[in-house]
Coordinates of C-alpha atoms in Angstrom, one line a residue:
M1 CA 0.0 0.0 0.0
P2 CA 1.6 3.3 -1.1
T3 CA 2.5 5.9 1.5
K4 CA 1.1 9.5 1.6
R5 CA 4.6 10.7 0.5
S6 CA 4.5 8.8 -2.8
T7 CA 0.9 10.0 -3.5
F8 CA 1.9 13.6 -3.1
S9 CA 4.9 13.1 -5.4
S10 CA 2.7 11.6 -8.2
I11 CA 0.3 14.6 -8.0
K12 CA 3.2 17.1 -8.2
T13 CA 4.7 15.3 -11.3
A14 CA 1.3 15.2 -13.0
S15 CA 0.9 19.0 -12.4
S16 CA 4.3 19.7 -13.9
Y17 CA 3.5 17.8 -17.0
K18 CA 0.2 19.6 -17.4
R19 CA 2.0 23.0 -17.2
L20 CA 4.5 21.8 -19.8
V21 CA 1.7 20.7 -22.1
I22 CA -0.2 24.0 -21.7
G23 CA 3.0 26.0 -22.4
F24 CA 3.7 23.9 -25.5
V25 CA 0.1 24.3 -26.8
I26 CA 0.4 28.1 -26.3
G27 CA 3.7 28.2 -28.0
V28 CA 2.4 26.2 -30.9
G29 CA -0.6 28.5 -31.1
L30 CA 1.5 31.6 -31.2
M31 CA 3.7 30.1 -33.8
L32 CA 0.7 29.2 -35.9
A33 CA -0.6 32.7 -35.5
L34 CA 2.7 34.2 -36.7
I35 CA 2.7 31.7 -39.6
I36 CA -0.9 32.7 -40.5
Y37 CA 0.0 36.4 -40.1
F38 CA 3.0 36.2 -42.3
S39 CA 1.4 33.9 -44.8
F40 CA -1.9 35.8 -45.3
S41 CA -1.0 39.4 -44.4
R42 CA -0.9 41.5 -47.6
T43 CA -1.0 45.2 -48.6
T44 CA -2.2 46.5 -51.9
I45 CA -1.3 50.1 -52.9
T46 CA -3.1 51.6 -55.9
L47 CA -1.4 54.7 -57.3
T48 CA -3.1 57.3 -59.4
L49 CA -0.4 58.9 -61.5
A50 CA -0.3 62.6 -62.4
P51 CA 0.6 63.2 -66.0
Q52 CA 4.1 64.8 -66.2
P53 CA 4.5 67.1 -69.2
L54 CA 7.6 67.0 -71.3
E55 CA 8.5 69.6 -73.9
T56 CA 11.5 70.1 -76.1
T57 CA 12.4 72.5 -78.9
V58 CA 14.8 71.7 -81.7
S59 CA 16.1 73.9 -84.5
V60 CA 15.8 72.2 -87.9
A61 CA 17.3 73.5 -91.1
V62 CA 15.3 73.3 -94.4
V63 CA 17.7 72.9 -97.3
S64 CA 17.7 71.3 -100.7
S65 CA 18.0 67.6 -100.9
D66 CA 21.5 67.9 -102.4
T67 CA 22.7 69.9 -99.4
L68 CA 21.0 67.8 -96.7
P69 CA 23.7 65.1 -96.5
T70 CA 26.3 67.7 -95.7
L71 CA 24.5 69.0 -92.6
S72 CA 25.9 68.2 -89.1
S73 CA 22.7 69.4 -87.4
P74 CA 19.1 68.3 -87.7
G75 CA 17.7 69.1 -91.1
V76 CA 15.1 68.2 -93.7
S77 CA 14.7 68.8 -97.4
G78 CA 12.6 71.7 -98.7
Y79 CA 12.4 75.0 -100.4
L80 CA 10.6 78.4 -100.4
V81 CA 7.7 79.8 -102.5
S82 CA 6.3 83.3 -102.3
T83 CA 3.5 85.6 -103.5
E84 CA 2.6 89.3 -103.2
L85 CA -0.8 90.6 -102.2
S86 CA -2.3 94.0 -101.3
D87 CA -5.5 95.3 -99.7
T88 CA -7.2 98.6 -99.2
S89 CA -10.0 98.9 -96.6
D90 CA -11.9 101.4 -94.5
V91 CA -11.3 101.0 -90.8
V92 CA -13.5 102.3 -87.9
I93 CA -11.4 103.4 -84.9
E94 CA -12.7 101.5 -81.8
G95 CA -13.3 103.1 -78.5
D96 CA -15.1 106.2 -77.2
G97 CA -12.1 108.4 -77.8
E98 CA -10.5 110.9 -75.5
E99 CA -12.4 113.7 -73.7
I100 CA -10.9 117.1 -74.3
P101 CA -11.9 120.7 -73.4
A102 CA -13.8 122.6 -76.2
P103 CA -15.8 125.8 -76.4
A104 CA -19.4 125.3 -75.3
E105 CA -21.9 126.3 -77.9
G106 CA -25.6 127.2 -78.1
T107 CA -28.0 129.9 -79.4
V108 CA -29.5 133.0 -78.0
T109 CA -32.2 135.5 -78.8
I110 CA -31.0 139.1 -78.9
Y111 CA -33.5 141.8 -77.9
N112 CA -33.4 145.4 -79.1
N113 CA -35.8 147.7 -77.2
W114 CA -34.1 150.8 -78.6
S115 CA -35.4 152.9 -81.4
Q116 CA -32.5 152.1 -83.9
V117 CA -31.2 149.0 -85.6
Q118 CA -28.3 147.6 -83.6
P119 CA -25.5 146.0 -85.6
L120 CA -23.3 143.6 -83.7
A121 CA -20.0 142.4 -85.1
A122 CA -18.8 138.8 -85.1
T123 CA -17.1 137.9 -81.8
T124 CA -19.3 140.5 -79.9
R125 CA -19.1 139.6 -76.2
L126 CA -22.0 138.3 -74.2
L127 CA -21.6 138.1 -70.4
S128 CA -23.6 135.8 -68.1
P129 CA -24.5 136.9 -64.5
D130 CA -21.8 134.4 -63.3
G131 CA -19.1 136.0 -65.4
V132 CA -18.9 133.4 -68.1
L133 CA -18.1 135.0 -71.4
F134 CA -19.6 134.0 -74.8
R135 CA -19.2 135.5 -78.3
I136 CA -21.4 135.8 -81.3
K137 CA -20.2 133.7 -84.2
D138 CA -21.4 135.9 -87.1
R139 CA -22.2 139.6 -87.6
V140 CA -25.9 140.4 -87.0
D141 CA -28.3 143.4 -87.2
V142 CA -30.9 143.4 -84.5
P143 CA -34.0 145.3 -85.7
A144 CA -35.2 148.3 -83.7
G145 CA -37.9 147.4 -81.2
G146 CA -37.5 143.8 -82.1
K147 CA -35.5 140.6 -81.6
L148 CA -33.3 138.2 -83.5
E149 CA -33.7 134.5 -82.6
N150 CA -31.3 131.5 -82.9
V151 CA -28.1 133.5 -83.0
P152 CA -25.2 131.0 -82.7
V153 CA -22.7 131.8 -79.9
Y154 CA -19.7 130.0 -78.4
A155 CA -17.8 130.2 -75.1
D156 CA -14.7 132.4 -75.0
E157 CA -12.8 129.7 -73.1
A158 CA -12.8 126.0 -73.7
G159 CA -13.9 123.8 -70.8
P160 CA -16.9 122.5 -68.9
Q161 CA -17.3 126.0 -67.2
G162 CA -19.0 127.0 -70.5
D163 CA -21.8 124.4 -70.0
I164 CA -24.3 126.8 -68.3
A165 CA -28.1 126.7 -67.9
P166 CA -30.4 129.1 -69.7
T167 CA -29.8 132.6 -68.6
T168 CA -29.7 136.3 -69.6
F169 CA -26.6 137.9 -71.1
T170 CA -25.5 141.5 -71.1
I171 CA -23.5 143.0 -74.0
P172 CA -20.5 144.7 -72.2
G173 CA -19.2 146.2 -75.4
L174 CA -22.3 148.5 -75.7
W175 CA -22.7 151.9 -74.1
E176 CA -23.7 151.3 -70.4
G177 CA -27.0 153.2 -70.9
L178 CA -28.0 150.7 -73.7
Q179 CA -27.1 147.5 -71.9
D180 CA -30.6 147.2 -70.3
Q181 CA -32.2 147.9 -73.7
I182 CA -30.1 145.6 -75.8
Y183 CA -29.4 142.1 -74.3
A184 CA -29.6 138.4 -75.0
E185 CA -31.3 135.4 -73.5
S186 CA -30.8 131.6 -74.0
D187 CA -33.7 129.2 -73.8
T188 CA -31.6 126.1 -73.7
A189 CA -28.4 125.1 -71.9
M190 CA -25.0 125.7 -73.5
T191 CA -23.2 122.4 -74.2
G192 CA -19.9 121.0 -75.6
G193 CA -17.4 122.2 -73.0
L194 CA -16.0 118.7 -73.0
R195 CA -16.1 116.6 -76.2
K196 CA -14.8 113.2 -77.1
V197 CA -12.4 112.9 -80.0
T198 CA -10.7 110.0 -81.6
T199 CA -7.2 110.5 -83.0
L200 CA -5.5 108.0 -85.4
T201 CA -2.6 106.4 -83.5
Q202 CA 0.2 104.2 -84.7
Q203 CA -1.2 101.4 -82.6
A204 CA -4.6 101.6 -84.4
V205 CA -2.8 101.4 -87.7
A206 CA -0.7 98.4 -86.5
N207 CA -3.8 96.6 -85.2
A208 CA -5.7 97.1 -88.5
R209 CA -2.6 96.1 -90.5
D210 CA -2.4 92.8 -88.5
D211 CA -6.0 92.1 -89.2
V212 CA -5.5 92.6 -92.9
I213 CA -2.5 90.3 -92.9
T214 CA -4.5 87.6 -91.1
D215 CA -7.3 88.0 -93.7
L216 CA -4.8 87.9 -96.6
T217 CA -2.9 84.8 -95.3
E218 CA -5.6 82.4 -96.5
E219 CA -5.6 84.0 -99.9
A220 CA -1.8 83.8 -100.0
I221 CA -1.8 80.1 -99.1
A222 CA -4.3 79.4 -101.8
A223 CA -2.2 81.3 -104.3
M224 CA 1.0 79.5 -103.3
R225 CA -0.7 76.1 -103.5
G226 CA -0.9 76.9 -107.2
D227 CA 2.8 77.3 -107.5
E228 CA 4.2 75.2 -110.4
T229 CA 6.7 73.4 -108.2
V230 CA 4.2 72.8 -105.4
V231 CA 1.7 71.3 -107.8
E232 CA 4.3 69.2 -109.6
R233 CA 5.7 67.7 -106.4
G234 CA 2.3 67.4 -104.6
D235 CA 3.6 69.2 -101.6
T236 CA 1.4 70.8 -98.9
I237 CA 1.7 74.2 -97.3
D238 CA 1.7 74.4 -93.5
P239 CA 0.0 77.7 -92.3
E240 CA 2.5 77.7 -89.4
A241 CA 5.4 77.9 -91.9
V242 CA 4.0 81.0 -93.7
V243 CA 5.8 84.3 -93.1
P244 CA 4.3 87.7 -94.1
V245 CA 6.8 90.5 -95.0
I246 CA 5.2 93.9 -95.0
L247 CA 6.3 95.9 -98.0
S248 CA 4.3 99.1 -97.3
T249 CA 1.6 100.5 -95.0
T250 CA -0.3 103.8 -95.7
S251 CA -3.2 105.4 -93.9
D252 CA -5.5 108.2 -94.9
P253 CA -5.6 110.5 -92.9
A254 CA -2.2 110.3 -91.4
V255 CA -1.3 109.2 -87.9
G256 CA -2.0 112.0 -85.4
E257 CA -5.0 113.4 -87.1
E258 CA -8.5 113.6 -85.6
T259 CA -10.8 111.1 -87.2
G260 CA -13.2 108.3 -86.5
T261 CA -12.3 106.2 -89.6
F262 CA -9.3 105.8 -91.9
T263 CA -8.4 104.1 -95.1
L264 CA -5.6 101.6 -94.8
T265 CA -3.6 100.2 -97.7
V266 CA -1.2 97.3 -97.0
E267 CA 1.2 95.5 -99.4
V268 CA 2.6 92.1 -98.2
R269 CA 4.9 89.5 -99.6
F270 CA 4.2 86.0 -98.2
Y271 CA 6.8 83.3 -98.0
A272 CA 5.9 79.6 -97.4
V273 CA 8.5 77.1 -96.2
I274 CA 7.8 73.8 -97.9
Y275 CA 9.4 70.9 -96.0
D276 CA 9.3 67.1 -95.7
H277 CA 6.6 66.6 -93.0
E278 CA 7.5 63.0 -92.2
A279 CA 11.2 63.7 -91.8
L280 CA 10.4 66.7 -89.6
A281 CA 8.2 64.6 -87.4
R282 CA 11.0 62.1 -87.0
Q283 CA 13.4 64.8 -86.1
A284 CA 11.0 66.2 -83.5
Q285 CA 10.3 62.7 -82.0
T286 CA 14.0 62.0 -81.8
A287 CA 14.6 65.3 -80.0
L288 CA 11.8 64.5 -77.5
D289 CA 13.0 61.0 -76.9
S290 CA 16.5 62.3 -76.1
T291 CA 15.1 64.4 -73.2
I292 CA 13.1 61.6 -71.5
P293 CA 14.6 61.2 -68.0
V294 CA 15.9 57.9 -66.7
D295 CA 13.1 55.7 -65.2
Y296 CA 10.4 57.4 -67.4
E297 CA 8.6 56.6 -70.6
L298 CA 6.2 58.4 -72.9
S299 CA 2.6 57.9 -72.0
G300 CA -0.9 59.0 -73.0
E301 CA -1.7 60.4 -76.4
T302 CA 0.7 60.9 -79.3
P303 CA 3.0 63.9 -78.7
T304 CA 1.9 67.2 -80.4
M305 CA 4.1 69.3 -82.6
S306 CA 4.1 73.0 -83.4
L307 CA 6.6 75.1 -85.3
S308 CA 7.5 78.6 -86.3
V309 CA 9.9 80.0 -88.9
A310 CA 13.0 81.3 -87.1
S311 CA 14.7 82.6 -90.2
Y312 CA 14.7 82.2 -94.0
D313 CA 16.9 83.2 -96.9
A314 CA 15.0 83.8 -100.1
E315 CA 18.1 84.0 -102.3
E316 CA 19.6 80.7 -100.9
D317 CA 16.1 79.1 -100.8
T318 CA 16.7 77.9 -97.3
A319 CA 15.0 78.4 -93.9
R320 CA 15.3 77.3 -90.3
L321 CA 12.3 76.1 -88.3
E322 CA 11.9 76.0 -84.5
V323 CA 10.0 72.9 -83.7
T324 CA 8.4 72.3 -80.3
T325 CA 7.2 68.9 -79.4
T326 CA 5.0 68.3 -76.3
G327 CA 4.1 65.0 -74.7
T328 CA 3.5 63.4 -71.3
I329 CA 5.7 60.9 -69.5
A330 CA 5.0 58.3 -66.8
P331 CA 7.3 56.4 -64.4
R332 CA 8.7 53.1 -65.5
L333 CA 8.6 50.1 -63.1
T334 CA 12.2 50.9 -62.2
H335 CA 11.1 54.2 -60.7
Q336 CA 11.4 54.8 -57.0
I337 CA 7.6 54.9 -56.5
F338 CA 7.5 51.1 -57.3
N339 CA 10.3 50.3 -54.8
R340 CA 8.6 48.3 -52.0
E341 CA 11.4 48.4 -49.5
P342 CA 10.5 51.7 -47.9
L343 CA 6.9 50.6 -47.5
T344 CA 7.3 47.7 -45.1
N345 CA 5.8 48.0 -41.6
K346 CA 3.9 51.2 -42.4
D347 CA 0.3 52.1 -41.6
A348 CA -1.9 53.7 -44.2
Q349 CA -1.2 57.3 -43.3
Q350 CA 2.6 56.7 -43.3
I351 CA 2.3 55.2 -46.8
R352 CA 0.2 58.1 -48.1
T353 CA 2.7 60.6 -46.6
Y354 CA 5.5 58.8 -48.3
Y355 CA 3.9 59.1 -51.7
S356 CA 3.0 62.7 -51.1
N357 CA 6.7 63.5 -51.8
F358 CA 6.3 62.4 -55.4
D359 CA 4.9 64.8 -58.0
E360 CA 4.2 61.7 -60.2
V361 CA 1.6 60.5 -57.7
S362 CA -1.7 62.3 -57.2
E363 CA -3.3 59.7 -54.9
A364 CA -2.3 56.6 -53.1
A365 CA -5.1 54.2 -52.0
V366 CA -4.0 51.6 -49.4
H367 CA -5.8 48.3 -48.7
F368 CA -4.7 45.8 -45.9
A369 CA -5.7 42.1 -45.7
P370 CA -6.9 40.3 -43.7
F371 CA -9.3 43.0 -42.3
W372 CA -7.7 43.2 -38.8
V373 CA -4.3 44.1 -40.2
T374 CA -3.3 47.8 -39.7
K375 CA 0.2 47.8 -41.1
S376 CA 2.0 46.6 -44.2
P377 CA 3.9 43.3 -43.8
S378 CA 7.7 43.2 -43.3
L379 CA 8.0 41.0 -46.4
V380 CA 8.2 43.0 -49.6
D381 CA 6.8 40.1 -51.5
H382 CA 3.5 40.6 -49.7
I383 CA 3.2 44.2 -50.9
E384 CA 1.6 44.8 -54.3
I385 CA 1.8 48.2 -56.1
K386 CA -0.8 48.8 -58.8
V387 CA -1.4 51.7 -61.2
A388 CA -5.0 52.9 -61.4
Q389 CA -6.3 52.7 -64.9

């Protein structure tokens, strides 16, 4: 029969085994949890990219096909054609004009209560009670005991002070004893102390000339399309490669004269640079490709091209075009925004803050899985970066 001591020892041993088993189970559970976490924890980052503009300008020579192989800089084959046109048109000056002082004008009735005809010479003075002086425009004879209506008068000084209301005028040039017998009255206000005038300016002529050139350009292009060489070769004329040369500009009246309209005559010679369009497009594309930064590529729509004539030589039959090509670029997969190393063990706000430092990214959407995960995994292979379409 066992003793009490051996029974107590057995109970103690069993208890120790139980704790070991429980500890083992907990350890295995934690390990399984870690395995599940690392196996199923994933983060998906969806980036909305902001288009990055790219623009480059290249100077391209336009020369004959024989000269083209000798060029050391970008060039295409081509030549020049020209035509001369003229136009005469009447132009209305826009705007209300400038307000300037002028003599106010009006009419008066002159009364003669004396017994004799009273002659009054041109420029005879008429004085208002407020001291504003007017003058008669023309000589008049005021009948004895009568009156003379609608006599034109004008202010002695230019300016708005001459715009006075109807009043009575004395004639200070007469003998003082007659001034109450012979006088003038106005039934309507005097007006015109300030008047608006338009003066032909050089800018008005230049603006009208530019409008004429714009109107003539289409006519010039149509004329040059009929050039024998253009027709024979089947070439096209680019409006961007047309240059107007003003031969003469005349206006009637001349600049500086007061007028509301003027007649403008313009003579223009137009030059058109005819060039190999396909070759120029290749030159422009090459220039654009050479400026694409490392870790970027062209994206979006086909790049656009615009040009202007930088110079031309009619005698040599050559020209130089400034060609600007504009496109958009996007990051390649080798760009830093696709590097997952800096994104491990980050919460959503930290990831968005990281991407806010890149102009190429307008928005970063972050999704964790499973649902209880709040940080990106430490394994880069469990981080996926997508580009929003």
